[in-house]
JSON list of C-alpha atoms in Angstrom, two decimals:
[
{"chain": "A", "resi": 600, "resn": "UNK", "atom": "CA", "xyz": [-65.72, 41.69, 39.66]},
{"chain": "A", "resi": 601, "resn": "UNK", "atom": "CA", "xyz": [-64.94, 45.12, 42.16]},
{"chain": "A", "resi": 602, "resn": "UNK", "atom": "CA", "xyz": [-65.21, 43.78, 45.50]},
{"chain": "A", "resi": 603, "resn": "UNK", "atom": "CA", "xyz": [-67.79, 45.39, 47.67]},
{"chain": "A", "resi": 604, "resn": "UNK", "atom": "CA", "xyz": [-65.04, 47.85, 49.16]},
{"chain": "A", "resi": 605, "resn": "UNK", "atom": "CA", "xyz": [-62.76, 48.80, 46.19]},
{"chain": "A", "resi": 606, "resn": "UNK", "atom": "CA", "xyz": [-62.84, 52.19, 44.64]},
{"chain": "A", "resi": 607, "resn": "UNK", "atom": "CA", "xyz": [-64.85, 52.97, 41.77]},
{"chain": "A", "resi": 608, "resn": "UNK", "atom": "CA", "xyz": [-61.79, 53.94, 39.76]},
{"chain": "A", "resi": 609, "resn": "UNK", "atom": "CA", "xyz": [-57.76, 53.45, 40.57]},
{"chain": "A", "resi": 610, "resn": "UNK", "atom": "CA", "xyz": [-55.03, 56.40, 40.48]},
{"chain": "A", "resi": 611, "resn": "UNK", "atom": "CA", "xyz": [-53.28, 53.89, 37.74]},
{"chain": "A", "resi": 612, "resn": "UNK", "atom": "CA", "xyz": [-54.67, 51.21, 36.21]},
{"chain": "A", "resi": 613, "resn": "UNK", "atom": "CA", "xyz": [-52.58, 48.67, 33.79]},
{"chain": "A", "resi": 614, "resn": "UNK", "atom": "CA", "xyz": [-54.90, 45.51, 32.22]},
{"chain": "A", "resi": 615, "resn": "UNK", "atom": "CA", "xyz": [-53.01, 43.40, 29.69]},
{"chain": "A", "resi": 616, "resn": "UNK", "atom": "CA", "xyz": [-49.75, 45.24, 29.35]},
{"chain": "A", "resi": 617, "resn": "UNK", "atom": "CA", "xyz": [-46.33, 43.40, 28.47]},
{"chain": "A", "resi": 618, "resn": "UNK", "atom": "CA", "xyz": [-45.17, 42.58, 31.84]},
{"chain": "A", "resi": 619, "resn": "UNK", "atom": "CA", "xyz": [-41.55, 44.05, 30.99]},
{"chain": "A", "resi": 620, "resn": "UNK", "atom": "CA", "xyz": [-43.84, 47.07, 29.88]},
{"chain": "A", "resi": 621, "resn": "UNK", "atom": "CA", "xyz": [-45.47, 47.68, 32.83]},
{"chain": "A", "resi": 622, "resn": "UNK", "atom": "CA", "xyz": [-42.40, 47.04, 35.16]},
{"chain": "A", "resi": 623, "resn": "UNK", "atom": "CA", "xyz": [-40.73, 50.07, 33.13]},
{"chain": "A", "resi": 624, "resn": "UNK", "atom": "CA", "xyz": [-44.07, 52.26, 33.57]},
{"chain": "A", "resi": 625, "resn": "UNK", "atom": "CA", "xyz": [-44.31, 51.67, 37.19]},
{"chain": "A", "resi": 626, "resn": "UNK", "atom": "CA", "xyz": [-41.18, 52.32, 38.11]},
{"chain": "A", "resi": 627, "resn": "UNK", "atom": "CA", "xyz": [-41.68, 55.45, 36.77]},
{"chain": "A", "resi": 628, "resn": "UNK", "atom": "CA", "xyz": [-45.30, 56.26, 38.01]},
{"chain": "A", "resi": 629, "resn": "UNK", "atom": "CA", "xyz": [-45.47, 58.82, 41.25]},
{"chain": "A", "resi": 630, "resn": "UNK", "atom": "CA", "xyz": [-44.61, 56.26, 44.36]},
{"chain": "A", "resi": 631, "resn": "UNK", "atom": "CA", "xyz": [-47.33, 58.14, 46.26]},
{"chain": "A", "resi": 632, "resn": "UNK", "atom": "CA", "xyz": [-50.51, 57.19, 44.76]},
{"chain": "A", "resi": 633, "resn": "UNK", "atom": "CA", "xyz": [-53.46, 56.13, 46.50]},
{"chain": "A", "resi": 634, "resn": "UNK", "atom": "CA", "xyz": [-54.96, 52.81, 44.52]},
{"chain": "A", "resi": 635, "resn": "UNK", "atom": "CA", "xyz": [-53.72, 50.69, 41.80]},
{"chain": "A", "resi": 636, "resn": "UNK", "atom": "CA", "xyz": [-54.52, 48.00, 39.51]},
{"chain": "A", "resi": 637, "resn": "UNK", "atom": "CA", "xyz": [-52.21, 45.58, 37.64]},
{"chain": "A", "resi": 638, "resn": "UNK", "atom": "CA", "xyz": [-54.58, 43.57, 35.75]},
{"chain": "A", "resi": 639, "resn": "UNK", "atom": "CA", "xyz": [-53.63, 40.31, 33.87]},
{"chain": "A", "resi": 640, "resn": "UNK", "atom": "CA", "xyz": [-49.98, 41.66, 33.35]},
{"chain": "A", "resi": 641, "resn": "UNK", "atom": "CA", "xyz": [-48.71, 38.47, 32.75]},
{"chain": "A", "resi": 642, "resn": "UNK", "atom": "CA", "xyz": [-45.39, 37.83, 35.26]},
{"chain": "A", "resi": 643, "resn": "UNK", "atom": "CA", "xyz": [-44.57, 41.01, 35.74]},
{"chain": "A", "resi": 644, "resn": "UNK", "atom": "CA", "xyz": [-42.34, 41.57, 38.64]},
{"chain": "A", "resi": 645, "resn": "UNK", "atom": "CA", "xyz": [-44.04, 42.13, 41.80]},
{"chain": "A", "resi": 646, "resn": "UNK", "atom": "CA", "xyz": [-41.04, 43.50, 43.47]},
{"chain": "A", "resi": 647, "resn": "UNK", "atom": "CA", "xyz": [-41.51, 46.50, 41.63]},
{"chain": "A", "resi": 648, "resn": "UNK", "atom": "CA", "xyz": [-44.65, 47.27, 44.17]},
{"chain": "A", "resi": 649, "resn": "UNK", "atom": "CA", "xyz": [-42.40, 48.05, 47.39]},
{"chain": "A", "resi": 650, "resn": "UNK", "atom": "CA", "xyz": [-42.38, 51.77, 45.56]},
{"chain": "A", "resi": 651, "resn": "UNK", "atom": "CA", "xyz": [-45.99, 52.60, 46.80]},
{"chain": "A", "resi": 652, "resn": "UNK", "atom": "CA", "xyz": [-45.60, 53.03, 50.22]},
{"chain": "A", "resi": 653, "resn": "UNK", "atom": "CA", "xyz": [-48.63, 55.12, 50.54]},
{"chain": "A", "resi": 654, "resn": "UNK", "atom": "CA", "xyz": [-51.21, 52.63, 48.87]},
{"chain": "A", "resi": 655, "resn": "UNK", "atom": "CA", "xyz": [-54.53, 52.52, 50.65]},
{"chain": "A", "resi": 656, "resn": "UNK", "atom": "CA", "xyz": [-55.85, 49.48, 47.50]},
{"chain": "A", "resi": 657, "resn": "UNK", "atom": "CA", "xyz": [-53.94, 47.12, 45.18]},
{"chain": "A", "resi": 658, "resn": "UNK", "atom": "CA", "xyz": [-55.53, 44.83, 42.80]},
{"chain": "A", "resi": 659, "resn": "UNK", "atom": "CA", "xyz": [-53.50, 42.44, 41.24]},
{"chain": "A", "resi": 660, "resn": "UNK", "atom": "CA", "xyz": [-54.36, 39.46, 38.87]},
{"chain": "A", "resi": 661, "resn": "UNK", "atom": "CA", "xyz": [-51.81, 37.38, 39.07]},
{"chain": "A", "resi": 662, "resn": "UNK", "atom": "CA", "xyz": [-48.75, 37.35, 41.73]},
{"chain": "A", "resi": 663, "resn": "UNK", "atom": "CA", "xyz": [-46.07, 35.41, 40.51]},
{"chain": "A", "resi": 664, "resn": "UNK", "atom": "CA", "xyz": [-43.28, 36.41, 43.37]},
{"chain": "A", "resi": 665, "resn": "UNK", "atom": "CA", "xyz": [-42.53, 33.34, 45.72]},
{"chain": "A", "resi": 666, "resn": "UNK", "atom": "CA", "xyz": [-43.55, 35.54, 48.84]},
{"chain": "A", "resi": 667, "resn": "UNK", "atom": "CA", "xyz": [-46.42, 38.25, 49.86]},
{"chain": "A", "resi": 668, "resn": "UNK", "atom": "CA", "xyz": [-42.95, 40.24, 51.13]},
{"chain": "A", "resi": 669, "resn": "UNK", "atom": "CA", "xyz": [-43.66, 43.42, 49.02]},
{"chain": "A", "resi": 670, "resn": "UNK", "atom": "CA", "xyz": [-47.19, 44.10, 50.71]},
{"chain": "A", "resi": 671, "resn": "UNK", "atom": "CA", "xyz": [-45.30, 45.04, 53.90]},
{"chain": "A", "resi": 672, "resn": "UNK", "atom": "CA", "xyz": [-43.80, 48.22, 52.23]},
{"chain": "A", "resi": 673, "resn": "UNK", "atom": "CA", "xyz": [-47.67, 49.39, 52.12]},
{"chain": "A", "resi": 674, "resn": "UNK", "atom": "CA", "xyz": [-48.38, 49.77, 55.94]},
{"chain": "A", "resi": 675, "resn": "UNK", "atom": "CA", "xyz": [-51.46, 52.04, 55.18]},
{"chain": "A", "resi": 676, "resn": "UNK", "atom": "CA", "xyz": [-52.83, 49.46, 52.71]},
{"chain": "A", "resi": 677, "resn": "UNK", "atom": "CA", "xyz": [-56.87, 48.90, 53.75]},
{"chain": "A", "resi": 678, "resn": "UNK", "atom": "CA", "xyz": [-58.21, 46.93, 50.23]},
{"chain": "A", "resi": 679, "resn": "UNK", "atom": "CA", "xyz": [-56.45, 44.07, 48.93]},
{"chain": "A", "resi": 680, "resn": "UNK", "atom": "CA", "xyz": [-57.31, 41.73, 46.11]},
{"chain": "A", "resi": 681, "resn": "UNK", "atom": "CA", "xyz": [-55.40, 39.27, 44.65]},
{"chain": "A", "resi": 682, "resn": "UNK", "atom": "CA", "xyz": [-56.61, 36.74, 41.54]},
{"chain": "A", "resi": 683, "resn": "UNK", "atom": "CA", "xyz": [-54.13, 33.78, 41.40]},
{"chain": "A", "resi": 684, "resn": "UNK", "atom": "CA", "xyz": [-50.84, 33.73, 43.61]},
{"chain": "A", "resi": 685, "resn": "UNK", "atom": "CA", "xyz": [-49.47, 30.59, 42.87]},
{"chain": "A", "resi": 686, "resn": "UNK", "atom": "CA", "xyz": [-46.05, 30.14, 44.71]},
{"chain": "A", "resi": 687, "resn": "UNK", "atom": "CA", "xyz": [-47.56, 31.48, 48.25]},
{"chain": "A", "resi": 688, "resn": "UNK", "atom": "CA", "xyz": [-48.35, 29.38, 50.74]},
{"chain": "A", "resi": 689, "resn": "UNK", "atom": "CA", "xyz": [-47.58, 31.45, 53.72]},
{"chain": "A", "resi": 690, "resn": "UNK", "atom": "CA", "xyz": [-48.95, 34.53, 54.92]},
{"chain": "A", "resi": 691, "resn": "UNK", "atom": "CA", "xyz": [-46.67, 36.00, 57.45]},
{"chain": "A", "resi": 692, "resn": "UNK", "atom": "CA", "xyz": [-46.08, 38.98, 56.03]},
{"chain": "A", "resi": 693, "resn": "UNK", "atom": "CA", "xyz": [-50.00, 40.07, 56.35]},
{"chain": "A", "resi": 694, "resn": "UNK", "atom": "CA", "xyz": [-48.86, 40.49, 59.82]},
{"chain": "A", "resi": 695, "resn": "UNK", "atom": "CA", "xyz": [-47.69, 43.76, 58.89]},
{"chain": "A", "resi": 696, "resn": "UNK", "atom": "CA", "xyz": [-51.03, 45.44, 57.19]},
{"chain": "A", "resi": 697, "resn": "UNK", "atom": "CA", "xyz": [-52.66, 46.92, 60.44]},
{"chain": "A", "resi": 698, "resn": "UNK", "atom": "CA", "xyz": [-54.90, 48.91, 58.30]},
{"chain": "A", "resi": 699, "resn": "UNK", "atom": "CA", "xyz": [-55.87, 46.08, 56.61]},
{"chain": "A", "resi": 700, "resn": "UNK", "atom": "CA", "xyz": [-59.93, 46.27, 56.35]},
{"chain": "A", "resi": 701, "resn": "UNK", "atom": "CA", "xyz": [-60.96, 44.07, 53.20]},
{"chain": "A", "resi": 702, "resn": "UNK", "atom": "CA", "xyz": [-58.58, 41.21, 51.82]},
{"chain": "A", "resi": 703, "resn": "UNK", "atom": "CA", "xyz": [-59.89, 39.59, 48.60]},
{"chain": "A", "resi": 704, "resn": "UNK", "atom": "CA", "xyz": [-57.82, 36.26, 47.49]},
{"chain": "A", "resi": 705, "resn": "UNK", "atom": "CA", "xyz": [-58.67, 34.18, 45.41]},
{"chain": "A", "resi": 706, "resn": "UNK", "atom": "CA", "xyz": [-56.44, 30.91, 43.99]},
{"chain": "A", "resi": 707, "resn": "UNK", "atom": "CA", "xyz": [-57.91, 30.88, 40.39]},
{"chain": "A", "resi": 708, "resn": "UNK", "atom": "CA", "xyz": [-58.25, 28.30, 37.40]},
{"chain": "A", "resi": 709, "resn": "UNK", "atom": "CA", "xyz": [-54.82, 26.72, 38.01]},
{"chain": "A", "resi": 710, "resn": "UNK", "atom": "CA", "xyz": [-55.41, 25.49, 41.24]},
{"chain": "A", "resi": 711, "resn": "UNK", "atom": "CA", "xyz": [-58.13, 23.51, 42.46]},
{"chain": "A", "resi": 712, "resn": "UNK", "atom": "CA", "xyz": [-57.29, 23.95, 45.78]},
{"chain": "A", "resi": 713, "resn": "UNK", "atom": "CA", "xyz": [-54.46, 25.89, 47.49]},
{"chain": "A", "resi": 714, "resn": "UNK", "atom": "CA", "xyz": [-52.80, 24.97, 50.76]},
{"chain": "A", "resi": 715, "resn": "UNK", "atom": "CA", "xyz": [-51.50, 28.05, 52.99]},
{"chain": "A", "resi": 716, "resn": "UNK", "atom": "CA", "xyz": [-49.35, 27.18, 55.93]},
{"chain": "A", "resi": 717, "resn": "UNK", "atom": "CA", "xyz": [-52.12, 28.64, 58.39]},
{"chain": "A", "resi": 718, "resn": "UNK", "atom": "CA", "xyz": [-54.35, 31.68, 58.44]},
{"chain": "A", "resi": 719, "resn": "UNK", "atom": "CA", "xyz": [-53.59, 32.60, 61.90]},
{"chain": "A", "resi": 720, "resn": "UNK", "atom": "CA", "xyz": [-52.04, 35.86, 60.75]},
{"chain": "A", "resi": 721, "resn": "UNK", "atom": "CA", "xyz": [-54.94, 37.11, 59.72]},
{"chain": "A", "resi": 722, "resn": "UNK", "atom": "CA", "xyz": [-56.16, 36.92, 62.96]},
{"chain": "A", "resi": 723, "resn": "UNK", "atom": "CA", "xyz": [-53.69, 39.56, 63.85]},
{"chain": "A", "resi": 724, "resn": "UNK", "atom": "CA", "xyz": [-55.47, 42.43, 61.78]},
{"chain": "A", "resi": 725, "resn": "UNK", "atom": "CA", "xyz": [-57.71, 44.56, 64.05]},
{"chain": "A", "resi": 726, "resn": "UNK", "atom": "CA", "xyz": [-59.27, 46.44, 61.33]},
{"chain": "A", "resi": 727, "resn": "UNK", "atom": "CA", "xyz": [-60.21, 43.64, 59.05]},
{"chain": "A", "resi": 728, "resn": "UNK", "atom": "CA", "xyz": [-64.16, 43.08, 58.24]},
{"chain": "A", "resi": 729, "resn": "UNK", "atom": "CA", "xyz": [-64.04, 40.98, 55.20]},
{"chain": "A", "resi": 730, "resn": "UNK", "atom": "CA", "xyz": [-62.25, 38.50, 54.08]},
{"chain": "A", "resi": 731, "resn": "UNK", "atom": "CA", "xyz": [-63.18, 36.71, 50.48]},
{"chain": "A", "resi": 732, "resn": "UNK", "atom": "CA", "xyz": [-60.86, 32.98, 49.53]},
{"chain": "A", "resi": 733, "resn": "UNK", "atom": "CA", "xyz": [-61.70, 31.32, 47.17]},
{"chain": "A", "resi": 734, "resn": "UNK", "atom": "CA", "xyz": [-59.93, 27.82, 46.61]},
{"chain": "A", "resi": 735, "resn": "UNK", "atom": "CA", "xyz": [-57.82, 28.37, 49.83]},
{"chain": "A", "resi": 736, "resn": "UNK", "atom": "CA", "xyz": [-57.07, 25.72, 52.66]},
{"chain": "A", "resi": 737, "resn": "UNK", "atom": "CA", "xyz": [-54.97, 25.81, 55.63]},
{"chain": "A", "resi": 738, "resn": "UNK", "atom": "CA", "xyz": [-52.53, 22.70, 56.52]},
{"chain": "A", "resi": 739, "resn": "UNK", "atom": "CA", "xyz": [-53.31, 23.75, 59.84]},
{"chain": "A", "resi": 740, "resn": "UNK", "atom": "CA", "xyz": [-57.18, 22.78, 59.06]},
{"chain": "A", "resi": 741, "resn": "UNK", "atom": "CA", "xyz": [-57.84, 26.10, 61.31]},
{"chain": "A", "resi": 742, "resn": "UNK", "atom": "CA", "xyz": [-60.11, 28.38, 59.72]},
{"chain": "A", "resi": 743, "resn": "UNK", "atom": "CA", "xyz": [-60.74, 29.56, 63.15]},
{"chain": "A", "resi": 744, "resn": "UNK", "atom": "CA", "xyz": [-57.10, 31.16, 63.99]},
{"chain": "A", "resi": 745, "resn": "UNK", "atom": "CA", "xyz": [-58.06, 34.24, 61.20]},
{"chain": "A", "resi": 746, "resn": "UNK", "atom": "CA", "xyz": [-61.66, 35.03, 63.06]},
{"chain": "A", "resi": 747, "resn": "UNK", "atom": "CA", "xyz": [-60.30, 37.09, 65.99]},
{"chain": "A", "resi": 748, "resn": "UNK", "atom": "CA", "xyz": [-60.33, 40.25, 64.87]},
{"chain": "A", "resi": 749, "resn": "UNK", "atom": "CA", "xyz": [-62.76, 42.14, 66.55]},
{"chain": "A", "resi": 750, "resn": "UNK", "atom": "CA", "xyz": [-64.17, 44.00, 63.37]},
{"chain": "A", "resi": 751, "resn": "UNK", "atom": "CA", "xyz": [-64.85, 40.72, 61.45]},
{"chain": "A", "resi": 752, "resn": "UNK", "atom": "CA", "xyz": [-68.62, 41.11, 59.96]},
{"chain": "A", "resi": 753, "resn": "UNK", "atom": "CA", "xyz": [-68.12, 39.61, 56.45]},
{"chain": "A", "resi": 754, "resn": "UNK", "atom": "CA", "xyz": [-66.81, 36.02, 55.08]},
{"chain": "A", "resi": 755, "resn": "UNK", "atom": "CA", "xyz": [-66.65, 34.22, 52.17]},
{"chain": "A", "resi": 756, "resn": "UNK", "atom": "CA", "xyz": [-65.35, 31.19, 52.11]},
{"chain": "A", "resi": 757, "resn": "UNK", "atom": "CA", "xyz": [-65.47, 28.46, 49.31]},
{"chain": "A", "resi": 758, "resn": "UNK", "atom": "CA", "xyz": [-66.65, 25.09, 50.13]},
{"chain": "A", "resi": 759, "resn": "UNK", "atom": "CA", "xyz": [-63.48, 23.41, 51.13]},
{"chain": "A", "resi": 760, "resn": "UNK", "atom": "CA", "xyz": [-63.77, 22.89, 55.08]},
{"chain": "A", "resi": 761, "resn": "UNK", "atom": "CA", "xyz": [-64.62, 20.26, 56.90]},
{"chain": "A", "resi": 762, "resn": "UNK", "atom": "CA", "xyz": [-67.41, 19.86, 59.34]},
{"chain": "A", "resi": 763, "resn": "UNK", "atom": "CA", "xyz": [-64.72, 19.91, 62.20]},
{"chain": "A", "resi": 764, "resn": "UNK", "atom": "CA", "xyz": [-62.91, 23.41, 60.93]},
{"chain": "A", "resi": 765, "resn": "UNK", "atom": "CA", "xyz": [-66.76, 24.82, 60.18]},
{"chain": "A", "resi": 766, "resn": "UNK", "atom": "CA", "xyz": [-68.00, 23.43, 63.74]},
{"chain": "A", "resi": 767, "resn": "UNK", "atom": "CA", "xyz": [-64.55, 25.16, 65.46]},
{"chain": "A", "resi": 768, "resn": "UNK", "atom": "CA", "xyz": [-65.06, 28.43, 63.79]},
{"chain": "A", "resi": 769, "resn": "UNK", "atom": "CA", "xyz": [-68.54, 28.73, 64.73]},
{"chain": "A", "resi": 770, "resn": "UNK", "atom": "CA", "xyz": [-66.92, 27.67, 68.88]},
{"chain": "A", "resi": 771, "resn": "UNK", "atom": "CA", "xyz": [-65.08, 30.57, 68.01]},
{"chain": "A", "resi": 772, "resn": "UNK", "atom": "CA", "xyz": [-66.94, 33.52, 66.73]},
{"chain": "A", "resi": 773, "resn": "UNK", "atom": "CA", "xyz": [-70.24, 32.59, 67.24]},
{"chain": "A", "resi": 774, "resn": "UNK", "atom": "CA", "xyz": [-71.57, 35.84, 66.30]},
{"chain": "A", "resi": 775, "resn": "UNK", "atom": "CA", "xyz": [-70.83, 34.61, 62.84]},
{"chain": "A", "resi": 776, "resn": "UNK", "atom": "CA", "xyz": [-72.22, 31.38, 62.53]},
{"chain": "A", "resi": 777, "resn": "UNK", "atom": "CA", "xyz": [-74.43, 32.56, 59.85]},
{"chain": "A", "resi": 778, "resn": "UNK", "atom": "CA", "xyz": [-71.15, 32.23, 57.73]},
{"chain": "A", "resi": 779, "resn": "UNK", "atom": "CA", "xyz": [-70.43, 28.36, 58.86]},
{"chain": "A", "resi": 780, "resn": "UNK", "atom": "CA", "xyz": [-73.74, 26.88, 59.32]},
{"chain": "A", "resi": 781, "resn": "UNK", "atom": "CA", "xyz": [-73.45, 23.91, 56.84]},
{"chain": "A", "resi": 782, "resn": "UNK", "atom": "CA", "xyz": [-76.62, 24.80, 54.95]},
{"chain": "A", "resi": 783, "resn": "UNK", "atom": "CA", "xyz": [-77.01, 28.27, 53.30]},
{"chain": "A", "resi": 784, "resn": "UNK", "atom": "CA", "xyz": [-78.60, 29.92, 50.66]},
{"chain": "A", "resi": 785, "resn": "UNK", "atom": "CA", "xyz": [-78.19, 30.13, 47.05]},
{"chain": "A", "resi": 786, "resn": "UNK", "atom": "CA", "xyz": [-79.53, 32.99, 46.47]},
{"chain": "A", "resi": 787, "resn": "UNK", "atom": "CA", "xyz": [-82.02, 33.62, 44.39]},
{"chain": "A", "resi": 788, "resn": "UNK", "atom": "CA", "xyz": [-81.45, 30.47, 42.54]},
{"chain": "A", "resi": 789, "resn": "UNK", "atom": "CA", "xyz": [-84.68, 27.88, 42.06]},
{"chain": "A", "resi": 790, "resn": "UNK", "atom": "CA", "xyz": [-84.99, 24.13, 41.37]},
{"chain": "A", "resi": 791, "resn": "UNK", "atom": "CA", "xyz": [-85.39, 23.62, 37.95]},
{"chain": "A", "resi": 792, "resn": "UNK", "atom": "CA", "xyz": [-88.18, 20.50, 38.28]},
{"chain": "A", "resi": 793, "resn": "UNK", "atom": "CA", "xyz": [-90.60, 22.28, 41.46]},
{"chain": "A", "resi": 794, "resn": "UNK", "atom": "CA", "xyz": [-89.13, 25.88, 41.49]},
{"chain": "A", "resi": 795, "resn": "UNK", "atom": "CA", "xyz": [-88.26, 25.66, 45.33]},
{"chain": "A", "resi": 796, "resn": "UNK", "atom": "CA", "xyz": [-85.15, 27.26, 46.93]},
{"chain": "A", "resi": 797, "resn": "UNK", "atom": "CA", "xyz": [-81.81, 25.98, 46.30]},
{"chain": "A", "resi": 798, "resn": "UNK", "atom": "CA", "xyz": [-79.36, 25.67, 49.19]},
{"chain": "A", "resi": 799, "resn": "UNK", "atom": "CA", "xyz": [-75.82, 25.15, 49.53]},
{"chain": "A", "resi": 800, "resn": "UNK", "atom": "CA", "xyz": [-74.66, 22.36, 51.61]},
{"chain": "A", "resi": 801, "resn": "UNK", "atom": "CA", "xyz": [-70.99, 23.12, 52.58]},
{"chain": "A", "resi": 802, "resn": "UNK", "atom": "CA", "xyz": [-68.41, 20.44, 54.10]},
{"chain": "A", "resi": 803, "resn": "UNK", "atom": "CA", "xyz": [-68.51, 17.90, 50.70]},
{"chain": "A", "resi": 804, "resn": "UNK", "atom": "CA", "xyz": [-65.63, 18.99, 48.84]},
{"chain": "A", "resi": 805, "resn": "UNK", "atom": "CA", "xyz": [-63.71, 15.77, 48.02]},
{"chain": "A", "resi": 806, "resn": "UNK", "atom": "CA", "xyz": [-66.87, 14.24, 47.95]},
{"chain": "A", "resi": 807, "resn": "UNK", "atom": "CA", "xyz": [-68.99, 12.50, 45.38]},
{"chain": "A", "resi": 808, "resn": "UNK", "atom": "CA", "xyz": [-72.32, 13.85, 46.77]},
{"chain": "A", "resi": 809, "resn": "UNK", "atom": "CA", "xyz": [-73.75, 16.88, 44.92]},
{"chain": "A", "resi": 810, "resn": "UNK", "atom": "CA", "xyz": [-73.42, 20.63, 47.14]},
{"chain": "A", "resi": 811, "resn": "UNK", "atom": "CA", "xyz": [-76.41, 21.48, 46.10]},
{"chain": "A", "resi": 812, "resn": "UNK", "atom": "CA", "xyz": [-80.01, 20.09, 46.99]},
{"chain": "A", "resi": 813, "resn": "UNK", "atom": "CA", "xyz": [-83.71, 21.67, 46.71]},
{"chain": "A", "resi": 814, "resn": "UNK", "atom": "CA", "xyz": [-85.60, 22.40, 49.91]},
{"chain": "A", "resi": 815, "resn": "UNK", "atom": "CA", "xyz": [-88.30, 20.28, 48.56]},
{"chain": "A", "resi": 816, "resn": "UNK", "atom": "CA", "xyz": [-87.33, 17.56, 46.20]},
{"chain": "A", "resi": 817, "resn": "UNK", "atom": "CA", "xyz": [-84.16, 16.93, 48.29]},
{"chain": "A", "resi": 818, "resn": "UNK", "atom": "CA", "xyz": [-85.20, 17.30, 51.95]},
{"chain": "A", "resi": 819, "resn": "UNK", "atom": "CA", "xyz": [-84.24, 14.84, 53.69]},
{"chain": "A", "resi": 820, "resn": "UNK", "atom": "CA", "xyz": [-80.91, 15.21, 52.14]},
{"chain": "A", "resi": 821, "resn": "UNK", "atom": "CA", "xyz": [-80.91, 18.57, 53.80]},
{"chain": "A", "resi": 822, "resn": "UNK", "atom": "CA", "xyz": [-81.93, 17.12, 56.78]},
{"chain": "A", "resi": 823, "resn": "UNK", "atom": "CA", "xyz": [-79.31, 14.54, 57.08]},
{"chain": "A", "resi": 824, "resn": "UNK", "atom": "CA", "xyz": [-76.41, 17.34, 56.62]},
{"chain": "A", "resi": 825, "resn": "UNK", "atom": "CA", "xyz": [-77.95, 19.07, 59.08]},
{"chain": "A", "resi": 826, "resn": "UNK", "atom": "CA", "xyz": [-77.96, 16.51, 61.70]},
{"chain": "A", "resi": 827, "resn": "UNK", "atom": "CA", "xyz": [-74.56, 15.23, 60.92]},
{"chain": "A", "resi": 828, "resn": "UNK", "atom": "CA", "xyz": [-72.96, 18.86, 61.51]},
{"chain": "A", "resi": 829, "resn": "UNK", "atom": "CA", "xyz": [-75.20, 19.06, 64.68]},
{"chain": "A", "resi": 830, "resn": "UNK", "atom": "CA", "xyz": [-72.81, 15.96, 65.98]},
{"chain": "A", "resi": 831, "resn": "UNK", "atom": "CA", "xyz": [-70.02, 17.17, 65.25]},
{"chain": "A", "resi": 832, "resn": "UNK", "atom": "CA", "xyz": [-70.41, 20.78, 66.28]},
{"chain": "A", "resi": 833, "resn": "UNK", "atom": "CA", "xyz": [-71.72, 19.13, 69.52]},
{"chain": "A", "resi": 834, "resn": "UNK", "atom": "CA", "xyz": [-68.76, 16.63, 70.41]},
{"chain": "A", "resi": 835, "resn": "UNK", "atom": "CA", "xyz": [-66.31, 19.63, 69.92]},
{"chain": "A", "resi": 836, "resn": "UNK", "atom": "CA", "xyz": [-64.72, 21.32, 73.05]},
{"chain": "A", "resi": 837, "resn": "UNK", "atom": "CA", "xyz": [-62.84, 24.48, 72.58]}
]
């Protein structure tokens, strides 16, 4: 799926090429293109990216180099998405993307959950608005240290935080507590047995209880998430 800032269409666009194939191509291809996807290329060499210096978006399914090092040869880079990266778990170099408006990551079918070191160079990245994980956790358990950026208005986050990172974030930015509130909707989805809303309850992963309940038939369930947030949010001092 194009994420909500991506072009339309890429200067070059590879999907399911031999990945020896499309090393040879791109090493090749004009270095001063604007946009480019490498689409389910297999483990193609991501080294070969440090060419496009002049990138403004990359989309890549799947990164297969230990480290994010070749994104800091793009300093005008502004999108960013990246379907399965595997080896990473620290993301340093994103210090270096100043430009950096929409990042896009997302840890795929191979990993149920991915730890990063800490997201706290994100926080780093003045321009940045949106930011879209999926299956991504920091050892630090600070979701918080990426929300400083003054242009933050969009986040997506996957329901793998705790009540104490969601609670902290919200001490943070509370502007965007919209994003962290424990209970959110579903959109347009219905209960199957009354046809009431469905709502998400986040802060269960690792949890036997279901993350999603029915503003009717499961109320009190709703209401019980809610509270127990509330006392954690409230016994937290930033």
């Amino acid at each position: 799926m194009r994420g909500p800032t991506e072009p339309n269409e890429f200067d070059l666009c590879y999907m399911r090429v031999d990945p020896k194939v499309v090393v040879k191509k791109l090493s090749q291809d004009d270095p001063n293109i604007r946009s480019l996807m490498v689409w389910h290329c297999k483990r193609f060499d991501v080294e070969v990216l440090r060419r496009f210096t002049e990138l403004r978006s990359l989309r890549i399914a799947y990164w297969y180099g230990e480290s994010l090092e070749a994104l800091t040869c793009m300093p005008h880079l502004e999108h960013l998405h990246i379907y399965m990266l595997p080896r990473i778990d620290d993301f340093t170099p994103f210090e270096k993307l100043k430009n950096l408006r929409a990042l896009t990551l997302n840890a795929g079918i191979w990993s149920d959950l991915q730890k990063i070191k800490t997201f706290a160079p994100l926080g780093q990245l003045t321009e940045l608005f949106l930011i879209n994980f999926f299956g991504l956790i920091p050892e630090d358990g600070r979701i918080d240290h990426m929300l400083t950026s003054p242009s933050l208005t969009d986040i997506n986050l996957a329901d793998v935080h705790s009540f104490t990172e969601l609670a902290a974030a919200i001490h943070r930015r509370p502007d965007l507590k919209r994003f962290f509130v424990p209970v959110q909707s579903w959109g347009d989805e219905k209960c199957e047995k009354c046809g009431a809303d469905i709502m998400r309850l986040l802060g269960l992963h690792g949890t036997r209880r279901r993350k999603f309940a029915c503003v009717q038939c499961h109320a009190k369930r709703i209401q019980d998430h809610e509270s127990a947030f509330e006392a954690v949010y409230k016994s937290i001092a930033l």
